[in-house]
């Protein structure tokens, strides 16, 4: 084997589907403890009672955008409605549809034949490639270790009222939700539907946009100016792009407006005396919170800026990638290269760049 994927979650799984266009399962080693690539996603969406994907028709794990989930849904339902919905970006697959899609791909792609049920703790550059613990040396490695843990503000750690939104929970009679992104907005509605009085505590007002980042950042044509930014400018742009947001529309606005009229929903500056505090504060950010990436940076003196590892435009690590080997980062760790890297579309973007590197190396 020359190719390894470190991480068996959705980013690693999506990269695997792209690699399978040219490689057999026996040519790819996937290192991870979860045989179900959607296991973490499944637990987190269940915790916040999420029913629809924020992504649109191309929010899937296949290597190419078309045919997307709307086309497959139209065939299955024998209805044009999903396809019509895509014209105005109004089609959003359900979580169940997405999970069924992952399971179908898992069964037919040879995933289990590539999976090595081991956690990799160290990626080290050596003569001839990249060494993964004692599992061997590989010419091409994609690291997709996922988010480095749930984020809970320091001042709330140890508070017995606190639960993270992505952990299983019910709702008390009075609930404070900390955060302002989609998870927070979903929890506002969940708690209101459960009969709770809800307080929203946020550092800043959320942006209202359909996707995690502006739509133009999901495609290569939308990126021309991004790689030309100075490191400081790029870090500032990423902080702006990745600020909390949730979709516009009546699905959120009407229940919240009604609850405000009933004095069951309000915004405050700080956590108060609510019986329950839900931290919808997402994930820890920065390579320092990921042991594999932190060790990689320290051992190889990699260039970093404000918690991001500096990458080439295709997500590869410049200091450890050349004509003979490739080290690529995927998921949130690849946002330096592609702001929407922490999405299924972003996983495909990075995976195609990784495959191009492998192809170029094999043809020399």
Coordinates of C-alpha atoms in Angstrom, one line a residue:
X1 CA 0.0 0.0 0.0
X2 CA 1.2 3.5 -0.9
X3 CA -1.9 5.4 0.3
X4 CA -3.2 5.9 3.8
X5 CA -6.1 7.9 5.2
X6 CA -5.9 8.7 8.9
X7 CA -9.4 9.0 10.2
X8 CA -12.5 7.0 9.5
X9 CA -15.2 9.7 9.8
X10 CA -17.1 11.4 7.0
X11 CA -14.1 13.5 5.7
X12 CA -12.0 10.3 5.5
X13 CA -14.8 8.4 4.0
X14 CA -15.4 11.0 1.3
X15 CA -11.7 11.1 0.5
X16 CA -11.9 7.3 0.2
X17 CA -14.7 7.4 -2.3
X18 CA -12.6 9.8 -4.5
X19 CA -9.5 7.5 -4.2
X20 CA -11.7 4.5 -5.2
X21 CA -12.0 6.1 -8.7
X22 CA -8.5 4.9 -9.4
X23 CA -7.4 2.6 -6.6
X24 CA -8.7 -0.7 -5.3
X25 CA -9.5 -1.2 -1.6
X26 CA -6.4 -3.2 -1.1
X27 CA -4.3 -0.2 -2.2
X28 CA -5.7 2.1 0.5
X29 CA -5.3 1.8 4.2
X30 CA -7.9 3.7 6.3
X31 CA -6.9 4.0 10.0
X32 CA -9.7 4.7 12.5
X33 CA -11.7 3.2 15.3
X34 CA -15.2 3.6 13.8
X35 CA -16.3 1.2 11.1
X36 CA -19.4 3.3 10.5
X37 CA -18.1 6.6 9.0
X38 CA -21.3 8.4 10.0
X39 CA -21.2 7.2 13.7
X40 CA -20.1 10.6 15.2
X41 CA -22.4 12.5 12.9
X42 CA -25.3 10.2 13.8
X43 CA -24.8 10.8 17.5
X44 CA -24.6 14.5 17.2
X45 CA -27.6 15.0 14.9
X46 CA -29.6 12.8 17.2
X47 CA -28.5 15.0 20.2
X48 CA -29.8 18.2 18.7
X49 CA -32.9 16.5 17.0
X50 CA -31.7 17.6 13.5
X51 CA -34.0 16.4 10.8
X52 CA -32.6 18.1 7.6
X53 CA -29.1 18.7 6.3
X54 CA -27.9 22.2 6.0
X55 CA -26.2 21.2 2.8
X56 CA -28.0 21.0 -0.5
X57 CA -28.1 18.4 -3.3
X58 CA -24.3 18.0 -3.6
X59 CA -23.9 17.4 0.1
X60 CA -22.9 13.8 -0.3
X61 CA -19.8 11.6 -0.2
X62 CA -19.6 10.7 -3.9
X63 CA -16.5 12.1 -5.8
X64 CA -18.6 14.3 -8.2
X65 CA -21.4 16.7 -7.5
X66 CA -23.8 15.2 -10.0
X67 CA -25.9 13.2 -9.7
X68 CA -26.7 14.7 -6.3
X69 CA -29.0 13.6 -3.6
X70 CA -31.9 15.5 -5.2
X71 CA -31.7 13.5 -8.4
X72 CA -31.6 10.2 -6.4
X73 CA -34.5 11.4 -4.3
X74 CA -36.5 12.3 -7.4
X75 CA -35.9 8.8 -8.9
X76 CA -36.9 7.1 -5.6
X77 CA -40.0 9.2 -5.1
X78 CA -40.9 9.4 -8.8
X79 CA -41.4 13.1 -8.3
X80 CA -39.7 16.2 -9.8
X81 CA -40.1 18.1 -6.6
X82 CA -36.6 17.5 -5.3
X83 CA -35.1 18.7 -8.6
X84 CA -37.3 21.8 -8.8
X85 CA -36.2 22.6 -5.2
X86 CA -32.6 22.7 -6.3
X87 CA -33.3 25.5 -8.7
X88 CA -33.8 27.9 -5.8
X89 CA -31.4 26.1 -3.5
X90 CA -34.4 25.0 -1.5
X91 CA -33.7 21.3 -1.5
X92 CA -32.2 19.9 1.7
X93 CA -32.0 16.2 2.1
X94 CA -33.2 14.7 5.4
X95 CA -30.7 13.3 7.8
X96 CA -32.2 9.9 7.3
X97 CA -31.7 10.2 3.5
X98 CA -28.1 11.2 4.0
X99 CA -27.4 8.3 6.4
X100 CA -28.9 5.8 4.0
X101 CA -26.7 7.2 1.2
X102 CA -23.6 6.7 3.4
X103 CA -24.6 3.1 4.2
X104 CA -25.1 2.3 0.6
X105 CA -21.7 3.6 -0.3
X106 CA -20.1 1.8 2.6
X107 CA -21.5 -1.5 1.5
X108 CA -20.5 -1.2 -2.2
X109 CA -17.1 0.6 -2.0
X110 CA -15.0 -2.0 -0.2
X111 CA -14.7 0.2 2.9
X112 CA -14.3 -2.7 5.3
X113 CA -11.5 -4.2 3.2
X114 CA -9.4 -1.0 3.6
X115 CA -10.3 -0.3 7.3
X116 CA -7.5 -0.8 9.8
X117 CA -9.1 -0.5 13.3
X118 CA -6.3 1.4 14.9
X119 CA -5.9 5.0 16.2
X120 CA -2.8 6.7 14.7
X121 CA -1.1 9.0 17.2
X122 CA 1.9 10.1 15.2
X123 CA 2.6 11.1 11.6
X124 CA 6.3 11.5 10.9
X125 CA 8.3 12.3 7.8
X126 CA 11.0 9.7 7.1
X127 CA 13.1 8.7 4.1
X128 CA 10.7 7.2 1.5
X129 CA 7.5 8.7 2.8
X130 CA 5.5 9.2 6.0
X131 CA 5.5 6.9 8.9
X132 CA 2.3 6.2 10.9
X133 CA 3.2 4.9 14.3
X134 CA 4.4 1.3 13.8
X135 CA 1.8 0.6 11.1
X136 CA 4.3 1.3 8.3
X137 CA 5.5 4.0 5.9
X138 CA 3.3 5.4 3.1
X139 CA 4.1 7.6 0.2
X140 CA 0.8 9.5 0.4
X141 CA -1.2 10.3 3.6
X142 CA -4.4 12.2 4.1
X143 CA -5.1 13.2 7.7
X144 CA -8.8 13.6 8.5
X145 CA -8.9 13.4 12.3
X146 CA -12.1 15.4 12.6
X147 CA -12.9 18.1 15.2
X148 CA -10.7 18.0 18.2
X149 CA -13.4 17.8 20.8
X150 CA -16.4 19.8 21.9
X151 CA -16.0 23.4 23.0
X152 CA -17.3 24.5 26.5
X153 CA -16.4 28.0 27.6
X154 CA -13.9 28.0 30.5
X155 CA -16.3 29.9 32.8
X156 CA -18.9 27.2 32.4
X157 CA -16.7 24.1 33.0
X158 CA -17.8 22.3 36.1
X159 CA -21.2 23.9 36.3
X160 CA -23.6 21.0 37.0
X161 CA -26.3 22.7 34.8
X162 CA -24.2 22.6 31.7
X163 CA -24.6 20.1 28.8
X164 CA -23.2 20.5 25.3
X165 CA -25.7 20.6 22.5
X166 CA -24.0 17.6 20.8
X167 CA -24.4 15.4 23.9
X168 CA -27.7 13.6 24.7
X169 CA -30.1 15.7 26.8
X170 CA -33.7 16.7 27.5
X171 CA -34.9 20.2 28.4
X172 CA -35.6 21.8 31.7
X173 CA -38.4 24.3 32.3
X174 CA -35.9 27.2 31.9
X175 CA -33.0 26.9 29.5
X176 CA -30.1 29.2 28.6
X177 CA -28.5 28.4 25.2
X178 CA -25.0 29.8 24.8
X179 CA -24.0 30.3 21.1
X180 CA -25.5 31.8 18.0
X181 CA -24.9 29.3 15.1
X182 CA -27.1 26.7 13.6
X183 CA -26.8 24.3 16.6
X184 CA -27.9 27.2 18.9
X185 CA -30.8 28.2 16.7
X186 CA -31.9 24.5 16.5
X187 CA -31.8 24.3 20.3
X188 CA -33.9 27.4 20.7
X189 CA -36.6 25.8 18.7
X190 CA -36.2 22.4 20.5
X191 CA -36.5 23.9 23.9
X192 CA -39.4 26.1 23.0
X193 CA -41.2 23.1 21.5
X194 CA -40.6 21.2 24.8
X195 CA -42.4 24.1 26.7
X196 CA -39.3 25.7 28.1
X197 CA -38.6 29.4 28.6
X198 CA -35.4 30.1 26.6
X199 CA -32.6 32.7 27.0
X200 CA -30.1 33.2 24.2
X201 CA -26.6 34.2 25.4
X202 CA -24.3 35.3 22.5
X203 CA -21.2 37.3 22.0
X204 CA -22.3 38.7 18.7
X205 CA -25.3 38.7 16.4
X206 CA -25.3 35.6 14.1
X207 CA -25.2 36.0 10.3
X208 CA -28.2 34.7 8.3
X209 CA -27.0 32.6 5.4
X210 CA -28.0 29.2 4.0
X211 CA -24.6 27.5 4.2
X212 CA -21.8 27.5 6.7
X213 CA -19.8 30.0 4.6
X214 CA -21.0 32.2 1.7
X215 CA -21.9 30.1 -1.3
X216 CA -19.1 31.4 -3.6
X217 CA -16.5 29.8 -1.2
X218 CA -17.8 26.3 -2.1
X219 CA -16.3 26.4 -5.6
X220 CA -12.9 26.9 -7.1
X221 CA -14.1 30.0 -9.2
X222 CA -15.0 31.7 -5.9
X223 CA -11.5 31.4 -4.5
X224 CA -9.2 33.3 -6.8
X225 CA -8.5 36.1 -4.3
X226 CA -8.3 34.0 -1.2
X227 CA -4.8 32.4 -1.8
X228 CA -3.4 35.8 -2.6
X229 CA -4.2 37.2 0.8
X230 CA -1.3 37.7 3.2
X231 CA -1.2 35.2 6.1
X232 CA -2.6 37.8 8.5
X233 CA -5.4 38.8 6.0
X234 CA -6.2 35.2 5.4
X235 CA -6.6 34.4 9.1
X236 CA -8.8 37.5 9.5
X237 CA -10.9 36.4 6.5
X238 CA -11.4 32.9 8.0
X239 CA -12.5 34.3 11.3
X240 CA -15.0 36.4 9.5
X241 CA -16.2 33.6 7.3
X242 CA -16.5 31.1 10.1
X243 CA -18.4 33.3 12.4
X244 CA -21.8 31.9 13.8
X245 CA -24.7 31.7 11.3
X246 CA -27.9 30.0 10.7
X247 CA -30.3 30.0 7.6
X248 CA -32.8 32.7 7.0
X249 CA -36.5 32.0 6.7
X250 CA -39.8 31.4 8.4
X251 CA -38.8 28.1 9.9
X252 CA -36.7 30.0 12.5
X253 CA -38.2 33.5 12.4
X254 CA -41.9 32.7 13.1
X255 CA -41.5 30.4 16.1
X256 CA -38.9 32.8 17.7
X257 CA -41.1 35.9 17.0
X258 CA -44.1 34.1 18.6
X259 CA -42.1 33.0 21.6
X260 CA -40.8 36.6 22.1
X261 CA -44.4 37.9 22.1
X262 CA -45.3 35.3 24.7
X263 CA -42.2 36.3 26.8
X264 CA -40.7 32.8 26.4
X265 CA -37.6 33.8 24.4
X266 CA -35.2 36.7 25.0
X267 CA -31.6 37.6 24.5
X268 CA -29.3 38.4 27.4
X269 CA -25.6 39.2 27.8
X270 CA -24.6 36.6 30.4
X271 CA -25.7 33.2 31.8
X272 CA -28.4 33.7 34.4
X273 CA -30.2 31.4 36.8
X274 CA -31.8 29.0 34.3
X275 CA -32.1 25.4 35.4
X276 CA -30.2 24.2 32.4
X277 CA -27.4 25.7 30.3
X278 CA -26.8 24.3 26.8
X279 CA -23.5 25.1 25.2
X280 CA -24.1 25.2 21.5
X281 CA -20.6 26.5 21.1
X282 CA -19.4 24.0 18.5
X283 CA -15.9 22.5 18.6
X284 CA -12.5 23.4 19.8
X285 CA -10.5 25.3 17.1
X286 CA -6.9 25.1 16.2
X287 CA -4.3 22.4 15.6
X288 CA -3.1 22.6 19.3
X289 CA -6.3 20.8 20.4
X290 CA -5.6 17.8 18.0
X291 CA -2.7 15.7 19.4
X292 CA -1.8 14.3 16.0
X293 CA -1.5 17.7 14.4
X294 CA 0.1 19.3 17.4
X295 CA 2.9 16.7 17.4
X296 CA 3.3 17.0 13.6
X297 CA 3.8 20.7 13.9
X298 CA 6.2 20.5 16.8
X299 CA 8.4 17.7 15.3
X300 CA 8.6 19.2 11.9
X301 CA 8.6 23.0 12.8
X302 CA 5.6 23.6 10.4
X303 CA 4.5 27.1 9.6
X304 CA 1.3 28.1 11.4
X305 CA -0.9 31.2 11.8
X306 CA -3.4 31.8 14.5
X307 CA -4.1 28.1 15.1
X308 CA -4.1 27.1 11.4
X309 CA -1.4 25.1 9.7
X310 CA -0.3 26.8 6.6
X311 CA -1.2 24.7 3.5
X312 CA -0.9 24.8 -0.2
X313 CA -4.1 25.5 -2.3
X314 CA -4.9 21.8 -2.5
X315 CA -4.6 21.2 1.2
X316 CA -1.2 19.7 1.2
X317 CA 1.5 20.5 3.7
X318 CA 4.3 22.3 1.7
X319 CA 7.2 21.3 3.9
X320 CA 6.3 17.6 3.8
X321 CA 5.1 17.3 0.2
X322 CA 7.2 16.9 -2.8
X323 CA 7.5 14.7 -6.0
X324 CA 7.9 11.6 -3.9
X325 CA 5.4 12.0 -1.1
X326 CA 2.2 13.8 -0.1
X327 CA 0.8 14.9 3.2
X328 CA -2.7 16.5 3.0
X329 CA -5.0 17.7 5.7
X330 CA -8.8 17.4 5.4
X331 CA -11.8 18.7 7.3
X332 CA -11.5 21.7 9.6
X333 CA -7.7 21.5 9.5
X334 CA -7.8 22.3 5.8
X335 CA -9.7 25.6 6.1
X336 CA -6.5 27.5 5.4
X337 CA -6.7 26.1 1.8
X338 CA -10.4 26.0 1.4
X339 CA -12.7 27.9 3.8
X340 CA -15.5 25.3 3.3
X341 CA -13.2 22.4 4.0
X342 CA -15.4 21.4 7.0
X343 CA -18.2 20.3 4.7
X344 CA -18.8 17.4 2.4
X345 CA -18.0 19.6 -0.6
X346 CA -14.8 20.7 1.1
X347 CA -13.8 17.1 1.7
X348 CA -14.3 16.4 -2.0
X349 CA -12.2 19.4 -2.9
X350 CA -9.3 18.3 -0.8
X351 CA -9.6 14.6 -1.9
X352 CA -9.4 15.6 -5.6
X353 CA -6.2 17.5 -4.9
X354 CA -4.8 14.6 -3.0
X355 CA -5.6 12.2 -5.8
X356 CA -4.0 14.5 -8.3
X357 CA -0.8 14.5 -6.3
X358 CA -0.9 10.6 -6.2
X359 CA -1.5 10.5 -9.9
X360 CA 1.4 12.8 -10.7
X361 CA 3.8 10.8 -8.5
X362 CA 2.8 7.5 -10.0
X363 CA 3.4 8.8 -13.6
X364 CA 6.9 10.1 -13.0

